[in-house]
Coordinates of C-alpha atoms and ligand atoms in Angstrom, one line a residue:
M1 CA 0.4 0.1 0.1
T2 CA 0.8 3.6 -0.4
T3 CA 1.6 6.0 2.2
K4 CA 0.6 9.3 2.1
R5 CA 4.5 10.0 2.5
A6 CA 5.6 8.2 -0.2
L7 CA 2.7 10.0 -2.1
D8 CA 4.4 12.8 -1.4
K9 CA 7.8 12.2 -1.7
K10 CA 6.7 11.0 -5.4
S11 CA 5.5 14.2 -6.2
K12 CA 7.6 16.2 -4.9
A13 CA 9.9 13.9 -7.2
Q14 CA 8.1 15.1 -10.2
A15 CA 7.4 17.8 -9.5
A16 CA 11.0 18.4 -9.7
K17 CA 11.5 17.1 -12.9
I18 CA 8.8 20.4 -14.1
A19 CA 11.3 23.1 -13.7
P20 CA 9.8 24.6 -10.0
V21 CA 9.3 28.0 -10.2
E22 CA 12.1 29.4 -8.4
K23 CA 14.5 27.7 -11.4
L24 CA 12.5 29.5 -14.0
P25 CA 14.5 33.4 -15.7
K26 CA 14.0 35.4 -13.1
Q27 CA 11.5 37.5 -16.3
A28 CA 9.2 35.0 -15.8
K29 CA 8.4 35.4 -12.4
T30 CA 7.3 38.9 -12.9
G31 CA 5.6 38.1 -15.8
A32 CA 7.5 40.1 -18.5
M33 CA 9.1 37.0 -19.9
K34 CA 7.5 36.3 -23.5
F35 CA 7.6 32.4 -23.8
E36 CA 9.1 31.4 -27.0
Y37 CA 6.9 29.5 -28.9
A38 CA 8.1 26.9 -32.1
P39 CA 6.8 27.5 -35.4
S40 CA 3.5 25.4 -35.6
L41 CA 1.7 25.7 -38.9
E42 CA -1.5 24.3 -40.1
S43 CA -0.6 21.8 -43.3
T44 CA -2.6 24.0 -46.5
D45 CA -2.2 20.7 -48.0
I46 CA -6.1 20.0 -47.7
V47 CA -7.1 22.5 -49.8
R48 CA -7.2 22.7 -53.6
I49 CA -7.4 26.5 -54.5
E50 CA -8.0 26.8 -59.0
K51 CA -6.4 29.3 -60.3
R52 CA -9.5 31.2 -61.9
N53 CA -12.7 30.7 -60.1
R54 CA -15.9 31.2 -61.9
L55 CA -19.4 32.7 -61.4
F56 CA -21.3 30.2 -59.5
I57 CA -25.1 30.3 -60.9
G58 CA -27.6 27.5 -61.9
G59 CA -25.6 24.9 -59.4
K60 CA -23.1 25.2 -61.7
F61 CA -19.4 27.1 -62.1
I62 CA -19.9 29.5 -65.3
E63 CA -17.6 31.7 -66.5
P64 CA -18.7 35.0 -66.4
S65 CA -20.0 36.4 -69.7
S66 CA -18.0 39.8 -69.2
E67 CA -15.1 38.0 -69.5
A68 CA -13.3 40.0 -66.7
Y69 CA -11.2 38.2 -63.4
F70 CA -9.3 40.1 -60.9
T71 CA -7.1 38.6 -57.9
S72 CA -7.4 37.5 -54.5
M73 CA -4.4 37.8 -52.6
N74 CA -3.1 36.1 -49.1
P75 CA -2.8 39.2 -46.9
A76 CA -0.4 37.0 -45.1
T77 CA 2.2 37.5 -47.8
G78 CA 1.3 40.3 -50.2
E79 CA 1.7 37.4 -52.9
R80 CA -1.8 36.3 -55.7
L81 CA -4.1 33.6 -54.5
A82 CA -6.3 33.0 -57.7
D83 CA -8.2 35.2 -59.9
I84 CA -11.8 35.4 -59.4
A85 CA -14.4 36.3 -62.3
E86 CA -16.0 39.5 -62.1
A87 CA -19.8 40.1 -62.5
G88 CA -21.2 41.8 -65.2
D89 CA -24.5 43.5 -65.2
A90 CA -25.6 40.4 -67.4
D91 CA -24.1 38.4 -64.9
V92 CA -26.2 39.6 -62.2
D93 CA -28.9 39.1 -64.6
L94 CA -29.1 35.5 -65.2
A95 CA -28.8 35.0 -61.7
V96 CA -31.6 36.8 -60.4
R97 CA -33.8 35.3 -63.1
T98 CA -32.4 32.1 -62.6
A99 CA -32.3 32.6 -58.4
R100 CA -36.7 33.9 -59.8
K101 CA -37.3 30.8 -62.3
T102 CA -35.6 28.2 -59.1
Y103 CA -37.7 30.1 -56.3
E104 CA -41.1 29.9 -58.4
N105 CA -40.7 26.0 -60.1
V106 CA -39.1 24.6 -57.0
W107 CA -38.0 26.0 -53.7
S108 CA -41.0 27.7 -52.9
K109 CA -43.4 24.8 -53.0
M110 CA -41.2 22.5 -51.0
S111 CA -42.2 22.2 -47.5
G112 CA -40.5 23.1 -44.5
R113 CA -39.6 20.2 -43.2
E114 CA -37.9 19.4 -47.0
R115 CA -36.1 22.6 -47.1
G116 CA -34.7 21.9 -43.3
R117 CA -33.9 18.8 -44.4
Y118 CA -31.2 20.1 -47.5
L119 CA -30.6 22.6 -44.4
F120 CA -29.5 20.0 -41.8
R121 CA -27.4 17.9 -44.5
I122 CA -25.1 21.3 -45.1
A123 CA -24.0 21.7 -41.7
R124 CA -23.2 18.7 -41.1
L125 CA -21.2 18.6 -45.1
I126 CA -19.9 22.2 -43.4
Q127 CA -18.4 19.6 -40.1
E128 CA -17.1 17.5 -41.8
R129 CA -14.9 20.4 -44.5
S130 CA -14.2 22.4 -41.4
R131 CA -10.6 21.5 -41.6
E132 CA -10.6 22.9 -45.1
L133 CA -13.2 25.7 -45.0
A134 CA -10.5 27.1 -41.8
V135 CA -7.4 26.9 -44.1
L136 CA -9.0 28.5 -47.5
E137 CA -10.5 31.2 -45.1
T138 CA -7.4 31.7 -43.3
L139 CA -5.3 31.8 -46.7
D140 CA -7.5 34.8 -48.2
N141 CA -8.9 36.8 -45.6
G142 CA -5.3 36.1 -43.1
K143 CA -7.2 36.0 -39.7
P144 CA -5.4 33.6 -37.1
I145 CA -5.9 29.4 -38.0
R146 CA -7.3 29.3 -34.6
E147 CA -10.4 31.8 -35.0
S148 CA -11.5 30.6 -38.3
R149 CA -11.1 26.8 -36.4
D150 CA -11.9 27.4 -33.3
V151 CA -14.7 30.6 -33.9
D152 CA -15.9 31.1 -37.6
V153 CA -16.0 27.5 -38.8
P154 CA -18.1 26.5 -35.6
L155 CA -20.1 29.2 -35.7
V156 CA -21.6 28.8 -39.6
A157 CA -22.1 24.9 -39.0
A158 CA -24.0 26.1 -35.9
H159 CA -26.0 29.2 -38.0
F160 CA -27.1 25.8 -40.0
F161 CA -28.2 23.7 -37.9
Y162 CA -30.1 26.4 -35.9
H163 CA -32.2 27.2 -39.1
A164 CA -32.2 24.6 -40.1
G165 CA -34.2 23.7 -37.1
W166 CA -37.0 26.8 -37.8
A167 CA -37.5 25.6 -41.3
D168 CA -40.9 23.8 -40.5
K169 CA -42.2 25.8 -37.5
L170 CA -41.9 29.4 -39.0
N171 CA -45.9 29.0 -37.9
Y172 CA -45.1 28.9 -34.4
A173 CA -42.6 31.5 -34.2
F174 CA -44.9 33.7 -34.9
P175 CA -48.1 33.0 -33.8
G176 CA -51.6 33.0 -34.5
Q177 CA -50.0 35.1 -37.8
N178 CA -49.6 33.7 -41.4
V179 CA -45.6 33.8 -42.9
S180 CA -44.7 33.5 -45.8
P181 CA -41.2 34.2 -47.7
L182 CA -39.8 36.9 -50.0
G183 CA -38.5 35.8 -52.8
V184 CA -35.5 36.2 -54.2
V185 CA -32.9 38.5 -52.3
G186 CA -30.1 39.5 -53.1
Q187 CA -27.0 39.8 -50.2
I188 CA -23.9 41.2 -50.0
I189 CA -20.9 40.6 -47.8
P190 CA -17.8 42.2 -46.7
W191 CA -14.4 40.8 -45.1
N192 CA -13.9 40.2 -42.4
F193 CA -15.7 37.0 -41.8
P194 CA -16.6 35.7 -45.5
L195 CA -17.9 32.2 -44.3
L196 CA -19.4 33.2 -41.3
M197 CA -21.1 36.2 -43.1
A198 CA -22.4 34.1 -45.8
A199 CA -23.8 31.8 -42.8
W200 CA -25.8 34.2 -41.6
K201 CA -27.4 35.6 -44.4
I202 CA -28.4 32.1 -46.7
A203 CA -29.1 29.9 -43.6
P204 CA -32.5 32.3 -42.2
A205 CA -32.9 32.9 -46.1
L206 CA -33.5 29.4 -47.1
A207 CA -34.9 28.2 -43.7
C208 CA -37.7 31.0 -45.0
G209 CA -38.4 29.6 -48.8
N210 CA -36.6 32.5 -50.3
T211 CA -33.8 32.4 -52.8
V212 CA -31.0 33.6 -53.0
V213 CA -28.3 35.7 -55.3
L214 CA -24.9 36.5 -52.6
K215 CA -22.3 38.7 -53.1
P216 CA -19.5 37.8 -51.4
A217 CA -16.3 41.4 -50.7
E218 CA -14.1 41.3 -53.3
T219 CA -11.0 40.4 -51.0
T220 CA -12.6 36.9 -49.7
S221 CA -13.9 35.5 -52.5
L222 CA -13.2 32.1 -51.7
S223 CA -14.6 30.4 -48.8
A224 CA -18.2 31.1 -50.6
L225 CA -17.6 29.3 -53.9
L226 CA -16.4 26.5 -51.3
L227 CA -19.0 26.8 -49.5
A228 CA -20.8 26.1 -53.3
Q229 CA -19.5 23.1 -54.0
V230 CA -21.2 22.3 -50.6
F231 CA -24.1 23.1 -51.3
Q232 CA -24.0 21.4 -54.2
D233 CA -22.6 17.9 -52.9
A234 CA -26.0 18.2 -50.5
G235 CA -27.9 18.1 -52.9
L236 CA -29.1 21.5 -53.1
P237 CA -31.7 22.1 -55.8
D238 CA -29.8 24.3 -58.7
G239 CA -29.9 27.9 -58.9
V240 CA -31.3 28.5 -54.8
V241 CA -28.3 30.1 -54.0
N242 CA -26.1 31.8 -56.8
I243 CA -23.4 33.3 -56.6
V244 CA -22.2 36.6 -58.3
T245 CA -18.2 37.9 -57.2
G246 CA -17.3 41.1 -58.3
A247 CA -16.6 44.3 -56.4
G248 CA -18.8 47.6 -56.0
A249 CA -20.2 47.7 -58.9
T250 CA -21.7 43.9 -59.1
G251 CA -23.1 44.6 -55.6
A252 CA -24.4 48.0 -57.8
A253 CA -25.7 46.2 -59.8
L254 CA -27.9 43.2 -57.3
V255 CA -29.1 46.2 -55.4
N256 CA -30.6 47.7 -58.9
H257 CA -32.2 44.5 -60.6
P258 CA -35.7 45.1 -60.1
D259 CA -36.9 41.6 -60.1
V260 CA -35.2 41.4 -56.5
D261 CA -37.5 41.3 -53.7
K262 CA -34.8 42.3 -50.4
I263 CA -31.7 43.1 -50.3
A264 CA -29.7 42.5 -46.7
F265 CA -26.0 43.9 -46.4
T266 CA -23.5 44.3 -43.9
G267 CA -20.1 46.3 -45.1
S268 CA -19.6 49.6 -44.5
T269 CA -22.4 53.0 -43.3
D270 CA -21.0 55.1 -46.3
V271 CA -22.0 51.9 -48.1
G272 CA -25.1 50.9 -46.1
K273 CA -26.5 55.2 -47.1
I274 CA -25.9 54.5 -50.9
I275 CA -28.0 51.1 -50.8
A276 CA -31.3 52.9 -48.9
R277 CA -31.1 55.9 -51.0
A278 CA -31.4 53.3 -54.4
V279 CA -33.7 51.2 -52.6
A280 CA -36.3 54.0 -52.0
G281 CA -39.5 54.1 -53.6
T282 CA -39.1 50.4 -54.5
K283 CA -40.3 47.5 -53.8
K284 CA -37.6 46.2 -52.1
R285 CA -37.5 45.2 -48.2
L286 CA -34.0 46.2 -46.8
T287 CA -31.9 45.0 -43.3
L288 CA -28.4 46.9 -43.3
E289 CA -26.0 46.4 -40.5
L290 CA -22.5 48.4 -40.4
G291 CA -20.3 49.8 -38.3
G292 CA -19.5 51.2 -34.8
K293 CA -17.5 52.3 -32.2
S294 CA -18.8 50.0 -29.2
A295 CA -17.3 50.0 -25.8
H296 CA -16.5 48.5 -23.1
I297 CA -17.5 49.7 -19.6
I298 CA -15.4 48.4 -16.9
F299 CA -16.3 49.4 -13.2
E300 CA -14.2 49.4 -10.6
D301 CA -15.9 46.4 -8.3
A302 CA -15.3 44.4 -11.4
A303 CA -13.1 41.6 -12.0
L304 CA -10.0 43.5 -13.4
D305 CA -8.3 40.3 -14.8
Q306 CA -11.0 39.0 -16.1
A307 CA -11.7 42.5 -17.9
L308 CA -8.5 42.6 -19.8
E309 CA -9.3 39.3 -20.9
G310 CA -13.1 40.4 -22.2
V311 CA -10.7 44.0 -23.6
I312 CA -8.3 41.8 -25.4
N313 CA -10.6 39.8 -27.0
G314 CA -13.3 42.1 -27.6
I315 CA -10.7 44.0 -30.1
Y316 CA -7.3 42.1 -30.9
F317 CA -9.8 39.8 -32.0
N318 CA -9.2 39.2 -35.8
Q319 CA -7.5 42.2 -35.7
G320 CA -9.5 44.3 -35.0
H321 CA -12.1 43.6 -38.7
V322 CA -15.0 43.0 -35.5
C323 CA -18.4 45.6 -36.7
C324 CA -18.9 44.8 -32.9
A325 CA -15.3 45.0 -31.9
G326 CA -15.0 46.9 -28.4
S327 CA -12.6 50.1 -29.9
R328 CA -13.4 52.0 -27.0
L329 CA -12.4 51.4 -23.4
L330 CA -13.9 53.6 -20.8
L331 CA -12.3 52.8 -17.4
E332 CA -13.4 54.3 -13.8
E333 CA -11.0 57.2 -12.3
S334 CA -9.5 55.0 -9.4
I335 CA -8.6 51.8 -11.2
A336 CA -7.0 53.2 -14.6
E337 CA -3.4 53.7 -13.8
E338 CA -3.5 50.2 -12.4
F339 CA -5.5 48.9 -15.4
V340 CA -4.1 50.5 -18.3
A341 CA -1.0 48.6 -16.7
K342 CA -2.4 45.8 -16.7
L343 CA -3.3 46.2 -20.6
K344 CA 0.9 47.1 -21.5
K345 CA 2.1 43.9 -20.1
R346 CA -0.9 42.5 -21.7
V347 CA -0.3 43.9 -25.4
A348 CA 3.7 43.5 -25.3
K349 CA 2.7 39.3 -25.3
L350 CA 0.1 39.1 -28.4
R351 CA 2.3 37.3 -30.9
V352 CA 1.6 39.1 -34.5
G353 CA 2.6 36.9 -37.4
N354 CA 2.0 34.2 -39.7
P355 CA -2.0 33.6 -39.0
L356 CA -1.3 30.5 -40.4
D357 CA 0.4 29.5 -37.4
K358 CA -2.0 28.2 -33.9
N359 CA 0.4 30.5 -31.8
T360 CA -0.4 33.5 -33.4
D361 CA -3.2 35.9 -31.3
I362 CA -3.0 38.5 -34.4
G363 CA -3.4 37.9 -38.0
A364 CA -2.7 39.9 -41.1
I365 CA -4.9 42.4 -41.8
N366 CA -7.2 42.3 -45.0
S367 CA -5.5 44.2 -47.5
A368 CA -3.1 47.1 -48.2
G369 CA -5.6 49.2 -48.5
E370 CA -6.9 48.3 -44.9
L371 CA -3.7 49.2 -43.4
K372 CA -2.9 52.1 -44.9
K373 CA -6.5 53.3 -43.5
I374 CA -5.5 52.0 -40.0
K375 CA -2.1 53.4 -40.3
K376 CA -3.7 57.2 -41.1
L377 CA -5.7 56.7 -38.2
I378 CA -3.0 55.8 -36.2
Q379 CA -1.5 58.7 -37.1
L380 CA -4.4 61.0 -36.5
G381 CA -4.6 59.8 -33.1
K382 CA -1.0 61.4 -32.1
D383 CA -1.8 64.1 -33.9
E384 CA -4.4 64.7 -31.2
G385 CA -2.7 64.4 -28.4
G386 CA -3.3 61.3 -27.7
E387 CA -0.6 58.9 -25.0
F388 CA -0.3 56.2 -27.5
F389 CA 1.5 52.2 -26.7
E390 CA 2.8 49.7 -29.0
P391 CA 4.9 47.3 -28.5
T392 CA 8.0 46.3 -30.3
C393 CA 7.1 43.1 -31.3
A394 CA 8.5 42.0 -35.0
I395 CA 6.3 41.3 -37.5
P396 CA 7.0 40.1 -41.2
D397 CA 8.7 41.8 -43.5
K398 CA 6.2 40.6 -46.1
G399 CA 2.4 41.1 -46.3
F400 CA -0.3 43.7 -44.1
Y401 CA 0.6 44.1 -40.5
Q402 CA -0.2 46.5 -37.9
R403 CA 0.8 45.5 -34.1
P404 CA -2.3 45.7 -31.3
C405 CA -1.3 49.2 -30.0
F406 CA -3.9 51.4 -27.9
F407 CA -4.2 55.6 -27.0
S408 CA -4.8 56.8 -23.4
N409 CA -6.1 59.7 -22.3
V410 CA -8.4 60.0 -25.4
S411 CA -11.3 62.7 -25.5
S412 CA -15.0 62.2 -27.4
S413 CA -13.6 64.3 -29.4
F414 CA -10.9 62.8 -31.1
T415 CA -11.2 61.2 -34.3
L416 CA -9.9 57.8 -32.2
S417 CA -13.4 58.3 -30.4
R418 CA -15.5 59.3 -33.4
V419 CA -14.4 57.4 -36.5
E420 CA -14.1 53.2 -36.4
I421 CA -11.0 52.1 -36.8
F422 CA -11.1 48.4 -38.2
G423 CA -8.0 48.1 -37.1
P424 CA -6.2 46.3 -33.6
V425 CA -6.3 50.2 -32.1
L426 CA -7.9 50.8 -28.7
A427 CA -9.0 54.1 -27.5
V428 CA -8.8 54.3 -23.2
S429 CA -10.5 56.7 -21.7
T430 CA -11.5 57.0 -18.1
F431 CA -15.0 58.5 -16.0
R432 CA -15.8 58.7 -12.1
T433 CA -19.7 58.0 -12.0
S434 CA -22.1 55.8 -13.8
Q435 CA -24.0 58.7 -15.5
E436 CA -21.0 60.0 -17.4
A437 CA -20.4 56.4 -17.6
V438 CA -23.8 55.8 -20.2
L439 CA -23.7 59.6 -21.5
K440 CA -19.7 58.6 -22.4
A441 CA -20.8 54.8 -24.3
N442 CA -23.6 56.6 -25.6
D443 CA -22.3 59.4 -27.7
T444 CA -21.8 58.1 -31.1
P445 CA -23.5 57.9 -34.3
Y446 CA -23.6 54.3 -34.5
G447 CA -24.8 52.0 -31.8
L448 CA -23.6 48.1 -32.2
A449 CA -22.1 46.9 -29.1
A450 CA -21.2 47.4 -25.4
G451 CA -19.8 45.9 -22.5
I452 CA -19.9 46.2 -19.1
W453 CA -17.8 45.5 -15.9
S454 CA -19.1 45.2 -13.1
E455 CA -19.5 42.4 -9.9
K456 CA -22.5 44.0 -9.2
G457 CA -25.7 42.8 -11.0
A458 CA -28.3 45.6 -10.6
K459 CA -25.4 47.7 -11.1
I460 CA -25.0 46.1 -14.9
H461 CA -29.2 45.8 -15.3
K462 CA -29.4 49.3 -14.7
V463 CA -26.7 50.6 -16.9
A464 CA -27.2 48.0 -19.4
G465 CA -31.1 49.2 -19.8
Q466 CA -29.1 52.8 -20.6
L467 CA -27.0 51.9 -23.1
K468 CA -28.2 53.0 -27.1
A469 CA -26.4 49.5 -28.4
G470 CA -28.0 46.5 -30.3
V471 CA -26.0 43.8 -28.2
I472 CA -25.1 44.7 -24.7
W473 CA -21.7 42.1 -23.5
A474 CA -22.0 41.3 -19.1
N475 CA -19.1 40.7 -18.2
T476 CA -18.1 39.2 -21.2
Y477 CA -17.5 40.2 -25.1
N478 CA -17.6 38.9 -28.6
K479 CA -19.7 35.6 -27.6
F480 CA -22.3 35.0 -30.8
D481 CA -25.2 32.1 -30.5
P482 CA -27.1 31.7 -33.8
S483 CA -30.3 32.1 -31.2
A484 CA -28.9 35.5 -30.3
P485 CA -29.9 38.7 -32.5
F486 CA -27.5 41.0 -33.3
G487 CA -27.8 44.1 -34.5
G488 CA -27.7 48.5 -33.9
Y489 CA -29.1 51.8 -33.6
N490 CA -28.6 54.2 -35.2
E491 CA -25.6 54.3 -38.5
S492 CA -24.9 51.1 -36.7
G493 CA -28.0 49.5 -38.7
W494 CA -31.2 48.6 -39.6
G495 CA -32.5 45.0 -38.3
R496 CA -31.6 41.6 -36.5
E497 CA -30.1 39.1 -37.7
G498 CA -30.2 36.0 -35.8
G499 CA -32.9 34.1 -33.4
R500 CA -36.8 34.6 -34.5
H501 CA -36.4 38.2 -35.2
G502 CA -33.8 37.4 -37.2
L503 CA -36.5 35.7 -39.4
S504 CA -38.6 38.2 -39.6
A505 CA -36.3 40.1 -41.7
Y506 CA -37.1 37.3 -44.7
L507 CA -40.4 36.4 -44.0
D508 CA -43.8 39.1 -44.8
V509 CA -45.8 38.4 -41.2
R510 CA -49.1 39.7 -41.8
Ligands
NAI1 P1 -18.1 48.4 -48.7 O1 -19.2 48.5 -47.4 O2 -17.7 48.6 -49.3 O3 -18.0 46.7 -48.4 C1 -18.6 45.8 -48.2 C2 -19.0 45.1 -49.1 O4 -20.1 46.0 -50.5 C3 -18.1 44.7 -50.4 O5 -19.1 43.1 -51.0 C4 -18.4 45.9 -51.4 O6 -18.3 45.0 -52.6 C5 -19.6 46.0 -51.3 N1 -20.1 46.7 -52.3 C6 -19.0 47.8 -51.9 N2 -19.4 49.4 -53.1 C7 -21.0 48.6 -52.7 C8 -21.7 49.9 -53.6 N3 -21.8 50.6 -54.1 N4 -23.3 48.6 -53.8 C9 -23.5 48.0 -53.1 N5 -22.2 46.7 -53.1 C10 -21.5 47.5 -52.5 O7 -16.6 47.9 -47.5 P2 -14.8 48.3 -47.4 O8 -14.2 48.6 -48.8 O9 -14.8 47.0 -47.5 O10 -13.8 48.3 -46.3 C11 -14.0 49.7 -45.6 C12 -14.9 50.0 -44.1 O11 -16.2 49.7 -43.8 C13 -13.9 49.5 -43.3 O12 -12.5 50.1 -42.7 C14 -14.5 49.2 -41.6 O13 -14.6 50.7 -41.3 C15 -15.3 49.2 -42.9 N6 -15.9 47.7 -42.7 C16 -17.6 47.3 -41.5 C17 -18.0 46.0 -42.0 C18 -19.3 46.1 -40.9 O14 -18.8 44.3 -40.0 N7 -20.0 46.6 -40.5 C19 -17.4 45.0 -43.1 C20 -16.7 45.8 -43.7 C21 -15.7 46.5 -43.4
MG2 MG1 -7.8 37.5 -50.5

């Protein structure tokens, strides 16, 4: 029998083997040391990227009648990844006519139960091909593989599963009312979450019985085209989802097509306004998911280390390419100094680099244009007098990278506090009372999200009730679930996506 003493001896011996704290280098104890990890690169063997990628119309990949192609890059290296077809007006027209015919002859005639079966099948195929989808997303977008693998792709599958469940229960979603699909839906999505935004758009539209013409962002079309293969493999009837690749002109052709019943758009507020003007006075319905300048409010009674991780996740996650990024940080004055010191230490430990490396926290900025915009806004912040902190970590010499950084002592009038930067740049300021915190958080033309950090439930509820933001997280940030509606106030957009609210955006409810 092993005695307690023998056990103690054994565990002491084991502990000695795993380098006791006393034996670690001095810096490690102070937390200032950065542990070096050997590179751990995800293999790209699993993806096959076509040199020329065609349009997906009527269930087939076809040449664009425009015969035009453009290049998509890998932002991590700045190298060309593939050529993508640029859909012209005639191609968009063909896609819309195909979607209309399919709506009338096939999809609207099918029962909700049958539609649900296709969606379940798509969700399962996404799970089966999840590694391939994640690697392709990282190559085309520049986001860390850890995110595309652990966040984006699982949420994509979850979105199809969730909506598959609704397809035959729409009457229960709106009891006592009649629901019918809208018809042909045009959907335009951005580059920050290419696959996830495609799922957010396509899954509810199909569950509700609509057919779709989707236009991905010009820098990130590849994962949508891989999704098209999933639709083929799932046996989704030809023409239910059509994908037209291209830039703003292709999007505009879709918005202005007379036979589209609804436009759903996610992207910049500027383009959202153009689209709102274009559909005004037409039969088209519109939902817009636009930008944000969301605030974290951290009270002195919050669990500060937990809040710190929330802040890091809220702004440096996906290089800050997140519409609901927590890009403003409001600290209660009594803890501001302590928190900023913690923030510096933590930011200095983030790893910027090859997005395919599993240890990377911050990958590549999606395009040279976006990087230029971020740099310009950082310079503006310096000129306006913000106190700037940026670690000195190495970044790859090719590709588009921005070190994580923040400005402290920022006032509400600074450009930094008002303009969506869409990069890993945080603006920090302070408040004295919760009333002041609410005033500052609401002092923005946007209203997408907010984070409240406090150990007091009553305070959280009180403050949340006063914030003008569509999504409010308490003691956490950037948590998503297909059953929770997402959307904003004011210039952050119109309508909600996800949950029962999101279904109503794709239905006529009478
Ligand atoms: P954008 O709004 O131009 O692009 C989004 C989508 O709209 C893309 O598919 C694009 O091809 C399409 N598009 C562009 N012009 C169009 C038009 N006239 N009609 C129809 N579709 C059109 O955004 P961009 O230029 O890629 O990014 C600029 C800024 O917008 C970013 O720096 C960021 O601040 C913000 N943004 C916000 C996003 C969000 O999730 N709310 C997503 C992407 C960008
Ligand atoms: Mg690309």
